[in-house]
């Protein structure tokens, strides 16, 4: 069974590549960013607390995120194997994940894939990202535009621009990534399960490299 972690800065393509993996391997994607955006939309207490951090491009506190993940992992669909997208982002989250998988699910992480993309490209990718509020499909105004400007190919819904995809917020998110989340490369580096992948080619080419790792 595959339980993989996607590490990588904002806009590296973690969500885009997860869609290919779900199609081919039938895994469940758990994106803490998506779970948080849903909580914000539903105006839950967690959503209200998280929104302040998300709007500033800061990490939501570990205690909230770890609780959120524990609840999500209790769902039976996780037995199919999981893509962890955007989690863990701190050493404390990584340690908590190891413990949850071992103690609650009697399993472990099988691969950690780190997508590498230069900062200038990441800013362009995030500023140009648009997504469908209904089905979550992700587009880019230049690299992956919808067939008809501004609306989802699948359902015709008007595409949205994420609040935290403004250039100043993205720069904060990148700073947080370099100062905190990138330390996870050291945490996983000697595990024998860690691979860095160049994420700068077109999405299909990046996926070819990922498929080689997943087998
Ligand atoms: P989250 O939603 O996780 O955002 P992120 O990690 O910053 O990642 P993104 O969703 O921005 O990018 P992605 O790598 O998925 O790129 P995508 O495939 O969409 O987190 C948001 C916030 O929530 C955080 O800032 C934080 O506040 C909070 N949070 C979440 N998890 C947390 C945690 N664990 N702990 C604490 N706080 C947490 O691609 C981007 C764009 O580029 C798209 O338009 C796409 O079409 C395009 N694109 C993709 N690949 C390519 C390619 N190869 N070539 C050209 N264009 C491409």
Coordinates of C-alpha atoms and ligand atoms in Angstrom, one line a residue:
X1 CA 0.0 0.0 0.0
X2 CA 1.1 3.5 -0.8
X3 CA 1.0 6.3 1.9
X4 CA 2.9 9.2 0.4
X5 CA 3.7 12.7 1.5
X6 CA 4.0 15.6 -1.0
X7 CA 6.4 18.1 0.3
X8 CA 6.9 21.4 -1.6
X9 CA 6.4 25.1 -1.6
X10 CA 3.1 26.9 -2.4
X11 CA 2.3 26.4 -6.1
X12 CA 4.8 23.6 -6.6
X13 CA 2.1 21.4 -8.1
X14 CA 1.2 19.2 -5.2
X15 CA -2.5 19.4 -5.9
X16 CA -2.1 19.1 -9.7
X17 CA 0.1 15.9 -9.3
X18 CA -2.3 14.5 -6.7
X19 CA -5.1 14.5 -9.3
X20 CA -3.0 12.2 -11.6
X21 CA -2.1 9.9 -8.8
X22 CA -5.8 9.5 -7.7
X23 CA -6.7 8.7 -11.3
X24 CA -4.1 6.0 -11.6
X25 CA -3.6 4.6 -8.1
X26 CA -7.0 5.2 -6.4
X27 CA -5.5 6.8 -3.4
X28 CA -7.3 9.3 -1.1
X29 CA -5.9 12.8 -1.1
X30 CA -5.8 14.6 2.2
X31 CA -5.0 18.3 1.7
X32 CA -4.9 20.2 4.9
X33 CA -5.3 23.4 2.9
X34 CA -8.6 22.1 1.4
X35 CA -9.9 21.0 4.8
X36 CA -9.1 24.4 6.2
X37 CA -10.7 26.3 3.4
X38 CA -13.9 24.2 3.8
X39 CA -13.9 25.0 7.6
X40 CA -13.5 28.7 6.7
X41 CA -16.4 28.5 4.3
X42 CA -18.6 26.7 6.9
X43 CA -17.6 29.3 9.5
X44 CA -16.8 26.6 12.1
X45 CA -14.8 27.7 15.2
X46 CA -11.7 26.1 13.6
X47 CA -12.3 27.9 10.4
X48 CA -12.6 31.2 12.1
X49 CA -9.4 30.7 14.0
X50 CA -7.5 29.4 11.0
X51 CA -8.5 32.2 8.6
X52 CA -6.4 34.8 10.5
X53 CA -3.3 32.7 9.9
X54 CA -4.2 31.7 6.3
X55 CA -4.9 35.3 5.2
X56 CA -1.5 36.3 6.6
X57 CA 0.3 33.4 4.8
X58 CA 1.3 32.0 8.2
X59 CA 1.0 28.4 9.4
X60 CA -2.1 27.4 11.4
X61 CA -1.0 26.2 14.9
X62 CA 0.1 22.6 15.1
X63 CA -2.4 21.7 17.8
X64 CA -5.3 22.6 15.4
X65 CA -3.8 20.9 12.4
X66 CA -2.9 17.7 14.2
X67 CA -6.4 17.5 15.6
X68 CA -7.9 18.0 12.1
X69 CA -5.7 15.2 10.7
X70 CA -6.5 12.8 13.5
X71 CA -10.2 13.2 12.7
X72 CA -9.7 12.8 9.0
X73 CA -7.6 9.7 9.4
X74 CA -10.3 8.1 11.4
X75 CA -12.4 7.8 8.2
X76 CA -12.4 4.3 6.7
X77 CA -11.5 5.5 3.1
X78 CA -7.9 6.1 4.3
X79 CA -7.4 2.3 4.2
X80 CA -7.0 2.7 0.4
X81 CA -3.7 4.6 1.0
X82 CA -3.3 8.3 1.3
X83 CA -1.6 11.2 -0.4
X84 CA -0.7 13.7 2.3
X85 CA -0.8 17.1 0.4
X86 CA 0.6 20.0 2.5
X87 CA 0.9 18.0 5.7
X88 CA 3.2 17.7 7.6
X89 CA 4.7 21.2 7.5
X90 CA 6.5 21.2 10.8
X91 CA 8.6 18.6 12.7
X92 CA 5.9 18.4 15.3
X93 CA 3.4 17.6 12.6
X94 CA 5.7 14.9 11.1
X95 CA 6.2 13.3 14.5
X96 CA 2.5 13.3 15.2
X97 CA 1.8 11.8 11.8
X98 CA 4.3 8.9 12.4
X99 CA 2.6 8.2 15.7
X100 CA -1.0 8.4 14.3
X101 CA -0.1 6.0 11.4
X102 CA 1.7 3.5 13.6
X103 CA -0.7 3.5 16.6
X104 CA -4.1 4.1 15.0
X105 CA -3.8 2.7 11.5
X106 CA -0.9 0.2 12.0
X107 CA 0.8 1.5 8.9
X108 CA 3.5 3.9 7.9
X109 CA 4.7 6.4 5.3
X110 CA 6.0 4.6 2.2
X111 CA 7.3 7.6 0.0
X112 CA 8.1 11.2 0.6
X113 CA 8.3 13.2 -2.7
X114 CA 9.6 16.8 -2.6
X115 CA 8.7 18.9 -5.6
X116 CA 11.3 21.6 -6.3
X117 CA 10.4 24.8 -8.2
X118 CA 12.2 28.2 -8.3
X119 CA 10.5 31.0 -6.2
X120 CA 9.9 33.3 -9.2
X121 CA 7.9 30.6 -11.0
X122 CA 6.0 29.8 -7.8
X123 CA 4.8 33.4 -7.5
X124 CA 3.6 33.3 -11.2
X125 CA 1.9 30.0 -10.7
X126 CA 0.0 31.1 -7.6
X127 CA -1.0 34.5 -8.9
X128 CA -2.4 32.9 -12.1
X129 CA -4.2 30.0 -10.3
X130 CA -7.9 29.8 -10.6
X131 CA -10.1 27.0 -9.2
X132 CA -13.7 25.8 -9.4
X133 CA -15.6 26.4 -6.2
X134 CA -17.9 23.6 -7.0
X135 CA -15.7 20.6 -8.1
X136 CA -12.3 21.9 -7.0
X137 CA -10.7 21.6 -10.5
X138 CA -7.5 23.8 -10.7
X139 CA -6.6 25.9 -13.7
X140 CA -3.9 28.5 -14.5
X141 CA -4.6 31.5 -16.7
X142 CA -1.5 30.9 -18.7
X143 CA -0.3 27.3 -18.2
X144 CA -3.7 25.5 -18.0
X145 CA -6.5 27.9 -19.0
X146 CA -10.1 26.8 -19.1
X147 CA -11.7 26.4 -22.6
X148 CA -14.0 29.3 -22.0
X149 CA -12.5 32.3 -20.1
X150 CA -13.2 32.3 -16.4
X151 CA -15.5 29.3 -16.2
X152 CA -15.0 25.6 -15.2
X153 CA -14.7 23.2 -18.2
X154 CA -16.6 20.5 -16.2
X155 CA -19.6 22.4 -14.8
X156 CA -19.5 26.0 -16.1
X157 CA -19.2 27.6 -12.6
X158 CA -17.3 30.9 -12.5
X159 CA -13.7 30.2 -11.4
X160 CA -12.4 31.7 -8.1
X161 CA -9.0 33.3 -7.1
X162 CA -7.9 32.2 -3.7
X163 CA -7.6 35.0 -1.1
X164 CA -4.0 33.9 -0.2
X165 CA -2.9 33.9 -3.8
X166 CA -2.1 37.6 -3.8
X167 CA 1.5 38.4 -4.5
X168 CA 2.3 39.8 -1.0
X169 CA 0.7 36.8 0.8
X170 CA 2.5 34.3 -1.5
X171 CA 5.8 35.9 -0.6
X172 CA 5.0 35.3 3.1
X173 CA 4.0 31.7 2.4
X174 CA 7.3 31.1 0.6
X175 CA 9.3 32.6 3.5
X176 CA 7.5 30.3 5.9
X177 CA 8.2 27.4 3.6
X178 CA 11.9 28.1 3.4
X179 CA 12.2 28.9 7.2
X180 CA 10.1 26.0 8.6
X181 CA 8.7 23.4 6.2
X182 CA 11.8 22.8 4.2
X183 CA 13.5 21.6 7.4
X184 CA 11.4 18.4 6.9
X185 CA 13.9 17.5 4.1
X186 CA 16.4 16.9 6.9
X187 CA 13.8 15.0 9.0
X188 CA 13.0 12.6 6.1
X189 CA 16.3 12.7 4.2
X190 CA 17.9 9.6 5.7
X191 CA 14.7 7.5 5.8
X192 CA 15.4 5.8 2.5
X193 CA 12.0 6.9 1.3
X194 CA 12.7 10.5 0.3
X195 CA 13.1 11.7 -3.3
X196 CA 13.4 15.2 -4.7
X197 CA 11.7 15.8 -8.1
X198 CA 12.2 18.7 -10.4
X199 CA 8.7 20.3 -10.6
X200 CA 9.5 22.8 -13.4
X201 CA 8.5 20.9 -16.5
X202 CA 5.0 20.6 -17.8
X203 CA 2.7 18.7 -15.5
X204 CA 2.7 15.5 -17.6
X205 CA 6.5 15.4 -17.6
X206 CA 6.6 15.9 -13.9
X207 CA 4.1 13.1 -13.4
X208 CA 6.3 10.7 -15.4
X209 CA 9.1 11.2 -12.8
X210 CA 6.6 10.7 -10.0
X211 CA 5.2 7.5 -11.5
X212 CA 8.7 6.1 -11.7
X213 CA 9.0 6.5 -7.9
X214 CA 5.6 5.1 -7.1
X215 CA 6.1 2.1 -9.3
Ligands
LIG1 P1 -2.3 24.9 1.0 O1 -3.7 25.0 0.4 O2 -1.8 23.6 1.4 O3 -1.3 25.7 0.0 P2 0.2 25.4 -0.4 O4 0.9 24.3 0.2 O5 0.7 26.7 -0.2 O6 0.0 24.8 -1.8 P3 -0.8 25.3 -3.0 O7 -2.2 24.7 -2.9 O8 -0.7 26.8 -3.1 O9 0.0 24.8 -4.2 P4 0.1 23.3 -4.9 O10 1.5 22.8 -4.7 O11 -1.0 22.4 -4.6 O12 0.0 23.8 -6.4 P5 -1.1 23.5 -7.5 O13 -1.1 22.1 -8.0 O14 -2.4 24.1 -7.1 O15 -2.3 25.8 2.3 C1 -2.9 27.1 2.4 C2 -2.7 27.7 3.8 O16 -3.4 26.8 4.7 C3 -1.3 27.8 4.3 O17 -0.6 29.0 3.9 C4 -1.5 27.7 5.8 O18 -1.9 28.9 6.3 C5 -2.6 26.7 5.9 N1 -2.1 25.3 6.1 C6 -2.4 24.3 5.2 N2 -1.8 23.1 5.7 C7 -1.2 23.5 6.8 C8 -0.4 22.7 7.8 N3 -0.1 21.4 7.6 N4 0.1 23.3 8.9 C9 -0.2 24.7 9.1 N5 -0.9 25.4 8.2 C10 -1.4 24.8 7.1 O19 -0.5 24.5 -8.7 C11 -0.4 25.9 -8.6 C12 -0.8 26.5 -10.0 O20 0.3 26.2 -10.9 C13 -2.1 26.0 -10.6 O21 -2.7 27.1 -11.3 C14 -1.6 24.9 -11.6 O22 -2.5 24.8 -12.7 C15 -0.2 25.4 -12.0 N6 0.7 24.3 -12.2 C16 0.9 23.2 -11.5 N7 1.9 22.5 -12.0 C17 2.4 23.1 -13.0 C18 3.4 22.9 -14.0 N8 4.2 21.8 -13.9 N9 3.7 23.8 -14.9 C19 2.9 25.0 -15.0 N10 1.9 25.2 -14.2 C20 1.6 24.3 -13.2

